[in-house]
């Protein structure tokens, strides 16, 4: 299979097993990409293969550093430098992605074939894997199998260390994924690492906080709630937790979202939404806080969902009587004629105080004009404050019939779009709203942006997805697209 041959070519003889020692890789050891472990490799601009569509409206980012700003496309068109499937097994999925300080694209998930055919294996390694690709997404730098499926990852912005959430525990790897800095036991679903190396890890309803050496500094236990995500901020020194609680009261049974901030010792600092059932003032739509992200601009971002427009997301999060600074400018950003369809909500908050700075509802529309379901599963923001959010959507996002990718019109909606939206910082303009499904169905699982590079990871439920200059030829259950800046 071409995928296996490709990996053998790229990884060469550097695929020997590495012991999961918890120590740094020996000095001078060479990774599969040819870089020295512990040294951040310079991203290489790949040369398009003959017959590929690479270069149509997209150029590789600068070879040094990871500076500049991503230009994702126009409102209805994008030109990824690379887009294609990962893995081959039915359970394969690209669950997480981030962009390192050197512009390396780091992907985590469950992969059983193709690009991980000759992966290096840390002790206890299985079907969980970390893939590292160059800044165009066209060249695989390394593939590392780890113990436990990777459900989430976050790259330390100061040095490139990779924090993993797996069903075997937290793993913090060095920047080349050749050695384990430290690890824990116990299943973890979400993880975040800040520039100082502090890690917040979610397992069930408990968030555990660790310092850069893996020592525990605090624990947050939220029994009786559903906890969905964590984020951590070295500037404010806070750890953020999001989810929802099920309550009764005047609304009978209703889901109430919460965002909470804690010190690294686990002391509560502030909370938003998190209303008591009796304080909802008739805002009875079920609502959840699904995803958190620390933007590259130093602000905290929230993505949630609400079953209709009669929602606590219309408030500023402090009291049900205070209006949110939400921005709505067309039928896709205003909740009318929606019934109880699940809508996406995205917001920017001040991390130190929790103050809501801006927010927006997202709605899909049937041809009749009635609102339809759109759910968020991925969130990021760049240094300019542009928001990247993605997930799954029922028919249809704005201009769905006119979307193009690398100059070609995408096939019609086929029953579950894996979508990505990029908004202007003030939320008053869509810079890009597209799907990656091209006659297939699926869900965007993660999105990341750093400097000129944005990356999207998705789960493929049914092909086809858009492909251009893919890193593997085979069709699989995982998917990755990379959007570098256009010169």
CSV table of C-alpha atoms in Angstrom, one decimal:
chain,number,residue,atom,x,y,z
A,1,UNK,CA,0.0,0.0,0.0
A,2,UNK,CA,1.3,3.4,-0.9
A,3,UNK,CA,0.7,4.8,2.6
A,4,UNK,CA,3.1,2.2,4.1
A,5,UNK,CA,5.7,2.8,1.5
A,6,UNK,CA,5.5,6.6,2.0
A,7,UNK,CA,6.1,6.2,5.7
A,8,UNK,CA,9.0,3.9,5.2
A,9,UNK,CA,10.5,6.5,2.9
A,10,UNK,CA,10.0,9.4,5.3
A,11,UNK,CA,10.9,7.7,8.5
A,12,UNK,CA,13.8,5.7,7.1
A,13,UNK,CA,15.8,3.7,9.6
A,14,UNK,CA,15.0,6.0,12.5
A,15,UNK,CA,12.0,3.9,13.6
A,16,UNK,CA,13.6,1.9,16.4
A,17,UNK,CA,11.6,1.6,19.6
A,18,UNK,CA,12.3,4.2,22.3
A,19,UNK,CA,11.9,3.3,25.9
A,20,UNK,CA,9.2,5.3,27.8
A,21,UNK,CA,11.6,6.4,30.4
A,22,UNK,CA,10.2,9.7,31.4
A,23,UNK,CA,13.6,11.3,30.7
A,24,UNK,CA,14.8,13.5,27.9
A,25,UNK,CA,16.0,11.8,24.7
A,26,UNK,CA,19.8,11.2,24.9
A,27,UNK,CA,21.8,14.2,23.6
A,28,UNK,CA,22.6,14.0,20.0
A,29,UNK,CA,20.0,11.4,19.2
A,30,UNK,CA,18.4,11.9,15.8
A,31,UNK,CA,14.6,11.8,15.3
A,32,UNK,CA,12.9,10.2,12.3
A,33,UNK,CA,12.8,13.6,10.6
A,34,UNK,CA,16.6,14.0,10.9
A,35,UNK,CA,16.4,16.6,13.6
A,36,UNK,CA,18.2,16.5,17.0
A,37,UNK,CA,15.8,15.6,19.8
A,38,UNK,CA,15.0,18.6,22.0
A,39,UNK,CA,16.0,21.0,19.2
A,40,UNK,CA,13.0,22.5,17.4
A,41,UNK,CA,13.3,21.6,13.7
A,42,UNK,CA,13.0,24.3,11.0
A,43,UNK,CA,9.8,23.7,9.0
A,44,UNK,CA,10.5,22.7,5.5
A,45,UNK,CA,8.5,24.0,2.5
A,46,UNK,CA,7.5,20.9,0.5
A,47,UNK,CA,7.8,20.8,-3.2
A,48,UNK,CA,4.5,19.9,-4.9
A,49,UNK,CA,4.4,16.5,-6.5
A,50,UNK,CA,3.9,16.3,-10.2
A,51,UNK,CA,0.2,16.5,-11.0
A,52,UNK,CA,-0.7,17.7,-7.6
A,53,UNK,CA,-2.9,20.8,-7.0
A,54,UNK,CA,-0.6,22.3,-4.4
A,55,UNK,CA,0.2,26.0,-4.8
A,56,UNK,CA,-3.3,27.0,-6.0
A,57,UNK,CA,-3.7,30.2,-4.0
A,58,UNK,CA,-1.5,28.9,-1.1
A,59,UNK,CA,2.2,29.0,-0.6
A,60,UNK,CA,4.3,27.4,2.2
A,61,UNK,CA,5.0,29.7,5.1
A,62,UNK,CA,8.4,31.2,5.7
A,63,UNK,CA,11.1,28.6,6.5
A,64,UNK,CA,12.2,30.3,9.7
A,65,UNK,CA,10.1,30.7,12.8
A,66,UNK,CA,6.3,30.8,12.8
A,67,UNK,CA,5.5,34.4,12.4
A,68,UNK,CA,2.8,36.2,10.3
A,69,UNK,CA,-0.9,35.7,10.1
A,70,UNK,CA,-3.0,33.0,8.5
A,71,UNK,CA,-5.3,34.1,5.6
A,72,UNK,CA,-7.8,31.2,5.5
A,73,UNK,CA,-9.6,32.2,2.3
A,74,UNK,CA,-12.7,34.1,1.3
A,75,UNK,CA,-16.1,33.6,2.9
A,76,UNK,CA,-16.9,30.7,0.5
A,77,UNK,CA,-13.6,29.5,-0.8
A,78,UNK,CA,-10.4,28.0,0.7
A,79,UNK,CA,-7.1,26.8,-0.8
A,80,UNK,CA,-5.5,24.3,1.7
A,81,UNK,CA,-1.9,23.3,0.9
A,82,UNK,CA,-2.8,19.8,2.0
A,83,UNK,CA,-6.0,17.9,2.8
A,84,UNK,CA,-6.4,14.2,3.1
A,85,UNK,CA,-7.2,11.1,5.1
A,86,UNK,CA,-5.2,9.6,8.0
A,87,UNK,CA,-5.2,5.9,9.0
A,88,UNK,CA,-7.2,3.1,7.4
A,89,UNK,CA,-9.1,1.3,10.1
A,90,UNK,CA,-12.8,1.8,10.7
A,91,UNK,CA,-12.1,3.2,14.2
A,92,UNK,CA,-9.4,5.5,13.1
A,93,UNK,CA,-9.9,9.2,13.9
A,94,UNK,CA,-7.8,12.4,14.0
A,95,UNK,CA,-9.0,13.6,17.4
A,96,UNK,CA,-6.8,16.5,18.1
A,97,UNK,CA,-4.3,18.9,16.4
A,98,UNK,CA,-2.0,21.8,17.3
A,99,UNK,CA,0.6,23.9,15.6
A,100,UNK,CA,4.0,24.1,17.3
A,101,UNK,CA,6.2,27.1,17.8
A,102,UNK,CA,8.2,26.1,14.7
A,103,UNK,CA,5.0,25.7,12.6
A,104,UNK,CA,5.1,21.9,12.9
A,105,UNK,CA,1.6,20.4,12.7
A,106,UNK,CA,1.0,17.9,15.5
A,107,UNK,CA,-1.9,15.4,15.2
A,108,UNK,CA,-3.1,13.0,17.8
A,109,UNK,CA,-5.7,10.2,17.6
A,110,UNK,CA,-6.3,6.5,16.9
A,111,UNK,CA,-4.5,5.2,13.9
A,112,UNK,CA,-4.0,1.6,12.8
A,113,UNK,CA,-2.4,1.8,9.3
A,114,UNK,CA,-1.0,3.8,6.4
A,115,UNK,CA,0.8,6.8,7.9
A,116,UNK,CA,1.8,4.9,11.1
A,117,UNK,CA,2.8,1.7,9.4
A,118,UNK,CA,6.4,2.1,10.6
A,119,UNK,CA,6.0,4.4,13.5
A,120,UNK,CA,8.5,4.6,16.4
A,121,UNK,CA,6.9,3.0,19.5
A,122,UNK,CA,7.3,4.2,23.0
A,123,UNK,CA,7.1,1.5,25.6
A,124,UNK,CA,3.5,0.2,25.9
A,125,UNK,CA,2.7,1.9,22.6
A,126,UNK,CA,-0.5,0.8,20.9
A,127,UNK,CA,-3.0,2.3,18.4
A,128,UNK,CA,-2.8,5.8,19.9
A,129,UNK,CA,-0.4,7.9,17.8
A,130,UNK,CA,1.1,11.3,17.5
A,131,UNK,CA,1.9,12.4,13.9
A,132,UNK,CA,4.2,15.4,13.1
A,133,UNK,CA,4.0,17.0,9.7
A,134,UNK,CA,5.7,20.0,8.1
A,135,UNK,CA,4.0,23.4,8.0
A,136,UNK,CA,2.3,22.6,4.6
A,137,UNK,CA,0.9,19.2,5.8
A,138,UNK,CA,2.4,17.5,2.8
A,139,UNK,CA,5.4,15.8,4.5
A,140,UNK,CA,5.3,13.5,7.5
A,141,UNK,CA,8.2,14.2,9.8
A,142,UNK,CA,7.5,11.4,12.4
A,143,UNK,CA,4.9,9.0,13.7
A,144,UNK,CA,5.0,7.8,17.3
A,145,UNK,CA,2.7,5.2,18.8
A,146,UNK,CA,1.8,5.6,22.5
A,147,UNK,CA,0.0,3.7,25.2
A,148,UNK,CA,-3.7,4.5,25.0
A,149,UNK,CA,-5.7,6.2,22.3
A,150,UNK,CA,-5.0,10.0,22.1
A,151,UNK,CA,-8.2,11.9,22.7
A,152,UNK,CA,-6.7,15.4,23.0
A,153,UNK,CA,-3.3,17.2,22.8
A,154,UNK,CA,-1.9,20.6,23.4
A,155,UNK,CA,1.5,21.9,22.4
A,156,UNK,CA,3.5,24.1,24.9
A,157,UNK,CA,3.9,27.4,23.2
A,158,UNK,CA,7.3,28.2,24.7
A,159,UNK,CA,9.2,25.1,23.8
A,160,UNK,CA,7.1,22.7,21.7
A,161,UNK,CA,6.5,20.0,24.4
A,162,UNK,CA,3.4,17.9,23.6
A,163,UNK,CA,0.8,17.2,26.3
A,164,UNK,CA,-1.4,14.2,25.5
A,165,UNK,CA,-4.7,13.0,27.0
A,166,UNK,CA,-5.0,9.3,26.6
A,167,UNK,CA,-7.1,6.5,28.1
A,168,UNK,CA,-3.9,5.4,29.9
A,169,UNK,CA,-3.2,8.8,31.4
A,170,UNK,CA,-1.4,12.1,30.7
A,171,UNK,CA,1.8,11.9,28.6
A,172,UNK,CA,4.0,14.9,28.1
A,173,UNK,CA,6.4,14.3,25.2
A,174,UNK,CA,9.4,16.2,24.0
A,175,UNK,CA,8.9,18.4,20.8
A,176,UNK,CA,9.9,15.5,18.5
A,177,UNK,CA,7.7,13.0,20.3
A,178,UNK,CA,10.7,10.7,20.8
A,179,UNK,CA,10.7,10.7,24.7
A,180,UNK,CA,8.3,11.1,27.5
A,181,UNK,CA,9.1,13.9,29.9
A,182,UNK,CA,6.6,12.6,32.5
A,183,UNK,CA,3.4,10.7,32.7
A,184,UNK,CA,0.4,9.7,35.0
A,185,UNK,CA,-2.0,6.8,35.1
A,186,UNK,CA,-5.8,6.9,34.8
A,187,UNK,CA,-7.9,7.8,31.8
A,188,UNK,CA,-7.9,11.4,30.7
A,189,UNK,CA,-10.2,12.9,28.0
A,190,UNK,CA,-9.0,16.5,27.7
A,191,UNK,CA,-5.7,18.2,28.4
A,192,UNK,CA,-4.2,21.7,28.3
A,193,UNK,CA,-0.6,23.0,28.8
A,194,UNK,CA,0.5,26.6,29.2
A,195,UNK,CA,3.8,28.3,28.3
A,196,UNK,CA,5.2,27.7,31.8
A,197,UNK,CA,4.5,23.9,31.5
A,198,UNK,CA,1.5,23.8,33.9
A,199,UNK,CA,-0.9,21.0,32.8
A,200,UNK,CA,-4.6,20.7,33.5
A,201,UNK,CA,-6.1,17.2,32.8
A,202,UNK,CA,-9.7,16.2,32.8
A,203,UNK,CA,-10.7,12.7,33.8
A,204,UNK,CA,-14.5,12.1,34.4
A,205,UNK,CA,-15.6,15.0,36.6
A,206,UNK,CA,-12.2,15.7,38.1
A,207,UNK,CA,-9.5,18.1,36.9
A,208,UNK,CA,-6.0,17.5,38.1
A,209,UNK,CA,-3.3,20.2,37.8
A,210,UNK,CA,0.4,19.5,37.5
A,211,UNK,CA,3.5,21.7,37.3
A,212,UNK,CA,6.1,21.4,34.6
A,213,UNK,CA,7.8,18.5,36.3
A,214,UNK,CA,4.6,16.5,36.6
A,215,UNK,CA,4.1,17.2,40.3
A,216,UNK,CA,0.4,17.7,41.5
A,217,UNK,CA,-0.4,21.2,42.5
A,218,UNK,CA,-4.2,21.0,42.9
A,219,UNK,CA,-7.4,19.1,42.2
A,220,UNK,CA,-10.9,20.4,41.2
A,221,UNK,CA,-13.7,17.9,41.8
A,222,UNK,CA,-17.0,18.6,40.2
A,223,UNK,CA,-19.2,15.6,40.9
A,224,UNK,CA,-22.8,15.9,39.8
A,225,UNK,CA,-21.8,17.9,36.8
A,226,UNK,CA,-20.9,17.1,33.2
A,227,UNK,CA,-17.4,18.4,32.6
A,228,UNK,CA,-16.4,18.9,28.9
A,229,UNK,CA,-13.1,20.8,28.7
A,230,UNK,CA,-10.2,22.6,30.3
A,231,UNK,CA,-7.8,25.4,29.5
A,232,UNK,CA,-4.8,26.9,31.3
A,233,UNK,CA,-3.3,30.4,31.2
A,234,UNK,CA,0.2,31.3,32.4
A,235,UNK,CA,-0.5,35.0,32.3
A,236,UNK,CA,-3.4,35.0,34.8
A,237,UNK,CA,-2.2,31.9,36.5
A,238,UNK,CA,-5.6,30.4,36.2
A,239,UNK,CA,-7.1,27.0,35.1
A,240,UNK,CA,-10.5,27.1,33.3
A,241,UNK,CA,-13.2,24.4,33.4
A,242,UNK,CA,-16.4,24.2,31.3
A,243,UNK,CA,-19.4,21.9,31.2
A,244,UNK,CA,-23.0,21.9,32.3
A,245,UNK,CA,-25.3,20.8,35.1
A,246,UNK,CA,-28.8,19.3,35.0
A,247,UNK,CA,-31.3,21.2,37.2
A,248,UNK,CA,-35.0,21.4,37.8
A,249,UNK,CA,-36.9,24.5,39.0
A,250,UNK,CA,-39.3,26.6,36.9
A,251,UNK,CA,-37.9,25.2,33.7
A,252,UNK,CA,-38.6,21.6,34.9
A,253,UNK,CA,-35.4,19.8,33.7
A,254,UNK,CA,-32.9,22.1,32.1
A,255,UNK,CA,-29.1,22.0,31.3
A,256,UNK,CA,-27.3,25.0,32.6
A,257,UNK,CA,-23.7,25.8,31.3
A,258,UNK,CA,-20.8,26.9,33.4
A,259,UNK,CA,-17.3,28.3,32.9
A,260,UNK,CA,-15.2,28.4,36.1
A,261,UNK,CA,-11.7,29.7,36.8
A,262,UNK,CA,-9.4,28.2,39.5
A,263,UNK,CA,-5.9,28.9,40.7
A,264,UNK,CA,-3.3,26.3,40.1
A,265,UNK,CA,-3.9,25.1,43.6
A,266,UNK,CA,-7.6,24.5,42.8
A,267,UNK,CA,-9.1,27.5,44.5
A,268,UNK,CA,-12.2,29.0,42.8
A,269,UNK,CA,-11.6,32.5,41.4
A,270,UNK,CA,-14.7,33.3,39.3
A,271,UNK,CA,-17.6,31.6,37.6
A,272,UNK,CA,-19.9,32.5,34.6
A,273,UNK,CA,-23.3,31.3,33.7
A,274,UNK,CA,-23.6,28.6,36.3
A,275,UNK,CA,-27.0,29.9,37.4
A,276,UNK,CA,-29.2,28.3,39.9
A,277,UNK,CA,-32.4,26.9,38.4
A,278,UNK,CA,-34.5,29.5,40.1
A,279,UNK,CA,-32.5,32.4,38.6
A,280,UNK,CA,-33.0,31.6,34.9
A,281,UNK,CA,-35.8,34.1,34.5
A,282,UNK,CA,-37.6,31.9,31.9
A,283,UNK,CA,-34.5,31.2,29.8
A,284,UNK,CA,-35.3,27.5,29.6
A,285,UNK,CA,-33.4,26.3,26.5
A,286,UNK,CA,-30.9,23.5,27.4
A,287,UNK,CA,-27.4,24.9,27.1
A,288,UNK,CA,-23.9,23.5,27.4
A,289,UNK,CA,-20.3,24.8,27.5
A,290,UNK,CA,-18.5,22.4,25.2
A,291,UNK,CA,-15.1,23.8,24.4
A,292,UNK,CA,-12.5,26.2,25.9
A,293,UNK,CA,-9.4,27.6,24.2
A,294,UNK,CA,-6.7,30.1,25.2
A,295,UNK,CA,-6.4,32.3,22.1
A,296,UNK,CA,-3.0,33.4,20.8
A,297,UNK,CA,-4.2,36.9,21.7
A,298,UNK,CA,-4.2,36.0,25.4
A,299,UNK,CA,-7.9,35.9,25.8
A,300,UNK,CA,-10.2,33.0,26.7
A,301,UNK,CA,-12.7,31.5,24.2
A,302,UNK,CA,-15.8,29.5,24.7
A,303,UNK,CA,-17.9,27.4,22.3
A,304,UNK,CA,-21.2,26.0,23.5
A,305,UNK,CA,-24.5,24.8,22.2
A,306,UNK,CA,-28.1,25.8,23.0
A,307,UNK,CA,-31.4,24.1,22.2
A,308,UNK,CA,-33.0,27.2,20.6
A,309,UNK,CA,-32.6,30.9,21.2
A,310,UNK,CA,-34.3,31.2,24.6
A,311,UNK,CA,-30.9,30.7,26.2
A,312,UNK,CA,-28.7,31.9,29.0
A,313,UNK,CA,-26.1,32.7,26.3
A,314,UNK,CA,-28.2,35.8,25.7
A,315,UNK,CA,-27.0,37.0,29.1
A,316,UNK,CA,-23.5,38.3,30.1
A,317,UNK,CA,-23.0,35.3,32.4
A,318,UNK,CA,-23.3,37.3,35.6
A,319,UNK,CA,-27.1,37.5,35.9
A,320,UNK,CA,-30.1,36.4,33.8
A,321,UNK,CA,-31.2,40.0,33.6
A,322,UNK,CA,-28.0,41.3,32.0
A,323,UNK,CA,-27.7,41.2,28.2
A,324,UNK,CA,-24.7,39.7,26.4
A,325,UNK,CA,-22.7,41.8,23.9
A,326,UNK,CA,-23.7,39.4,21.2
A,327,UNK,CA,-23.2,40.2,17.5
A,328,UNK,CA,-25.9,39.1,15.0
A,329,UNK,CA,-26.1,40.5,11.5
A,330,UNK,CA,-27.9,37.9,9.3
A,331,UNK,CA,-30.2,34.8,9.5
A,332,UNK,CA,-27.2,32.6,10.2
A,333,UNK,CA,-26.2,34.6,13.3
A,334,UNK,CA,-29.7,35.3,14.8
A,335,UNK,CA,-31.9,32.7,16.5
A,336,UNK,CA,-35.3,33.1,15.0
A,337,UNK,CA,-37.6,30.3,13.7
A,338,UNK,CA,-35.3,27.7,15.3
A,339,UNK,CA,-37.6,25.8,17.6
A,340,UNK,CA,-35.3,23.6,19.8
A,341,UNK,CA,-32.6,22.9,17.2
A,342,UNK,CA,-29.2,22.8,18.8
A,343,UNK,CA,-27.3,26.0,17.9
A,344,UNK,CA,-23.6,26.9,18.4
A,345,UNK,CA,-22.6,29.8,20.6
A,346,UNK,CA,-19.0,31.2,20.5
A,347,UNK,CA,-17.7,33.9,22.9
A,348,UNK,CA,-14.6,35.8,24.0
A,349,UNK,CA,-13.9,36.3,27.7
A,350,UNK,CA,-11.3,38.2,29.8
A,351,UNK,CA,-9.4,35.3,31.5
A,352,UNK,CA,-8.6,37.3,34.6
A,353,UNK,CA,-12.1,38.4,35.4
A,354,UNK,CA,-14.4,36.2,33.3
A,355,UNK,CA,-16.0,39.3,31.7
A,356,UNK,CA,-17.8,38.5,28.5
A,357,UNK,CA,-16.4,40.7,25.7
A,358,UNK,CA,-18.3,39.5,22.6
A,359,UNK,CA,-20.4,36.5,21.5
A,360,UNK,CA,-22.4,35.1,18.6
A,361,UNK,CA,-25.0,32.4,17.9
A,362,UNK,CA,-24.6,30.3,14.7
A,363,UNK,CA,-27.6,28.8,13.0
A,364,UNK,CA,-27.9,26.6,9.9
A,365,UNK,CA,-31.1,26.9,7.8
A,366,UNK,CA,-33.2,24.5,5.8
A,367,UNK,CA,-34.4,25.6,2.4
A,368,UNK,CA,-37.7,26.5,4.1
A,369,UNK,CA,-35.8,29.1,6.2
A,370,UNK,CA,-36.3,27.2,9.5
A,371,UNK,CA,-33.3,27.0,11.8
A,372,UNK,CA,-31.4,23.7,11.9
A,373,UNK,CA,-28.8,22.0,14.1
A,374,UNK,CA,-25.1,23.0,14.2
A,375,UNK,CA,-22.8,21.7,17.0
A,376,UNK,CA,-19.3,22.9,18.0
A,377,UNK,CA,-16.5,20.4,18.7
A,378,UNK,CA,-13.4,22.5,17.9
A,379,UNK,CA,-12.1,26.0,18.9
A,380,UNK,CA,-9.1,28.3,18.5
A,381,UNK,CA,-8.2,31.9,18.1
A,382,UNK,CA,-5.1,33.6,16.5
A,383,UNK,CA,-3.0,36.4,17.7
A,384,UNK,CA,-5.2,38.9,16.0
A,385,UNK,CA,-8.3,37.6,17.8
A,386,UNK,CA,-9.8,35.9,14.7
A,387,UNK,CA,-11.9,33.0,15.9
A,388,UNK,CA,-11.8,29.5,14.4
A,389,UNK,CA,-14.6,27.1,15.3
A,390,UNK,CA,-15.8,23.9,13.9
A,391,UNK,CA,-17.9,20.8,14.4
A,392,UNK,CA,-20.9,19.1,12.7
A,393,UNK,CA,-23.8,20.7,11.0
A,394,UNK,CA,-27.2,19.6,9.5
A,395,UNK,CA,-28.3,21.5,6.4
A,396,UNK,CA,-27.2,24.2,5.7
A,397,UNK,CA,-24.5,26.7,6.4
A,398,UNK,CA,-24.4,30.0,4.5
A,399,UNK,CA,-23.8,29.7,0.8
A,400,UNK,CA,-23.5,25.9,1.0
A,401,UNK,CA,-24.2,25.5,-2.7
A,402,UNK,CA,-21.4,27.9,-3.7
A,403,UNK,CA,-18.5,26.6,-1.7
A,404,UNK,CA,-15.2,25.9,-3.5
A,405,UNK,CA,-12.0,24.3,-2.4
A,406,UNK,CA,-8.7,24.7,-4.4
A,407,UNK,CA,-10.8,26.2,-7.1
A,408,UNK,CA,-13.3,23.3,-7.4
A,409,UNK,CA,-16.9,23.4,-6.2
A,410,UNK,CA,-17.7,21.1,-3.4
A,411,UNK,CA,-20.4,18.4,-3.8
A,412,UNK,CA,-23.8,19.1,-2.3
A,413,UNK,CA,-24.7,18.5,1.4
A,414,UNK,CA,-25.0,14.8,2.0
A,415,UNK,CA,-26.2,14.5,5.6
A,416,UNK,CA,-23.8,15.9,8.1
A,417,UNK,CA,-21.2,18.5,7.2
A,418,UNK,CA,-17.8,18.7,8.9
A,419,UNK,CA,-17.6,22.6,9.0
A,420,UNK,CA,-15.1,25.3,9.9
A,421,UNK,CA,-15.9,29.0,10.5
A,422,UNK,CA,-13.4,31.8,10.8
A,423,UNK,CA,-14.7,35.1,12.0
A,424,UNK,CA,-13.2,38.6,12.1
A,425,UNK,CA,-12.2,39.6,15.6
A,426,UNK,CA,-15.3,41.8,16.1
A,427,UNK,CA,-17.5,38.9,14.9
A,428,UNK,CA,-19.2,41.2,12.3
A,429,UNK,CA,-17.8,39.4,9.3
A,430,UNK,CA,-17.2,35.8,8.1
A,431,UNK,CA,-13.7,35.3,6.7
A,432,UNK,CA,-14.4,31.7,5.8
A,433,UNK,CA,-17.3,29.3,6.4
A,434,UNK,CA,-16.8,26.0,4.7
A,435,UNK,CA,-17.1,22.3,5.0
A,436,UNK,CA,-14.5,19.6,4.4
A,437,UNK,CA,-17.1,17.0,3.4
A,438,UNK,CA,-17.3,16.6,-0.4
A,439,UNK,CA,-20.2,14.3,-0.7
A,440,UNK,CA,-19.5,12.5,2.6
A,441,UNK,CA,-20.3,13.0,6.3
A,442,UNK,CA,-18.3,13.6,9.4
A,443,UNK,CA,-17.3,16.1,12.1
A,444,UNK,CA,-14.4,18.5,12.7
A,445,UNK,CA,-12.8,17.4,16.0
A,446,UNK,CA,-10.1,20.0,16.5
A,447,UNK,CA,-8.7,23.2,15.0
A,448,UNK,CA,-5.5,25.1,15.7
A,449,UNK,CA,-3.8,28.2,14.4
A,450,UNK,CA,-0.3,29.6,15.0
A,451,UNK,CA,1.2,32.4,12.9
A,452,UNK,CA,0.6,31.7,9.2
A,453,UNK,CA,-0.6,28.1,9.7
A,454,UNK,CA,-4.1,26.8,10.5
A,455,UNK,CA,-4.9,23.1,10.8
A,456,UNK,CA,-8.1,21.1,11.0
A,457,UNK,CA,-8.5,17.6,12.3
A,458,UNK,CA,-11.7,15.6,11.6
A,459,UNK,CA,-13.5,12.3,11.9
A,460,UNK,CA,-14.7,10.7,8.7
A,461,UNK,CA,-18.1,9.0,9.1
A,462,UNK,CA,-18.5,8.4,5.3
A,463,UNK,CA,-16.3,9.5,2.5
A,464,UNK,CA,-15.7,11.6,0.5
A,465,UNK,CA,-13.9,14.5,2.0
A,466,UNK,CA,-11.9,17.1,-0.1
A,467,UNK,CA,-8.3,16.0,-0.8
A,468,UNK,CA,-5.3,17.9,-2.2
A,469,UNK,CA,-1.7,16.8,-1.9
A,470,UNK,CA,-2.6,14.3,0.8
A,471,UNK,CA,0.1,12.7,3.0
A,472,UNK,CA,-1.3,9.3,2.3
A,473,UNK,CA,-3.2,7.8,-0.7
A,474,UNK,CA,-5.5,5.5,1.2
A,475,UNK,CA,-9.0,6.5,2.5
A,476,UNK,CA,-9.3,6.4,6.3
A,477,UNK,CA,-11.3,7.4,9.3
A,478,UNK,CA,-9.1,10.4,10.2
A,479,UNK,CA,-8.7,13.6,8.2
A,480,UNK,CA,-6.3,16.5,8.2
A,481,UNK,CA,-6.3,19.8,6.3
A,482,UNK,CA,-3.7,22.6,6.5
A,483,UNK,CA,-4.3,26.2,5.6
A,484,UNK,CA,-1.0,28.1,5.3
A,485,UNK,CA,-0.9,31.8,4.5
A,486,UNK,CA,-1.1,33.0,0.9
A,487,UNK,CA,1.7,35.3,-0.1
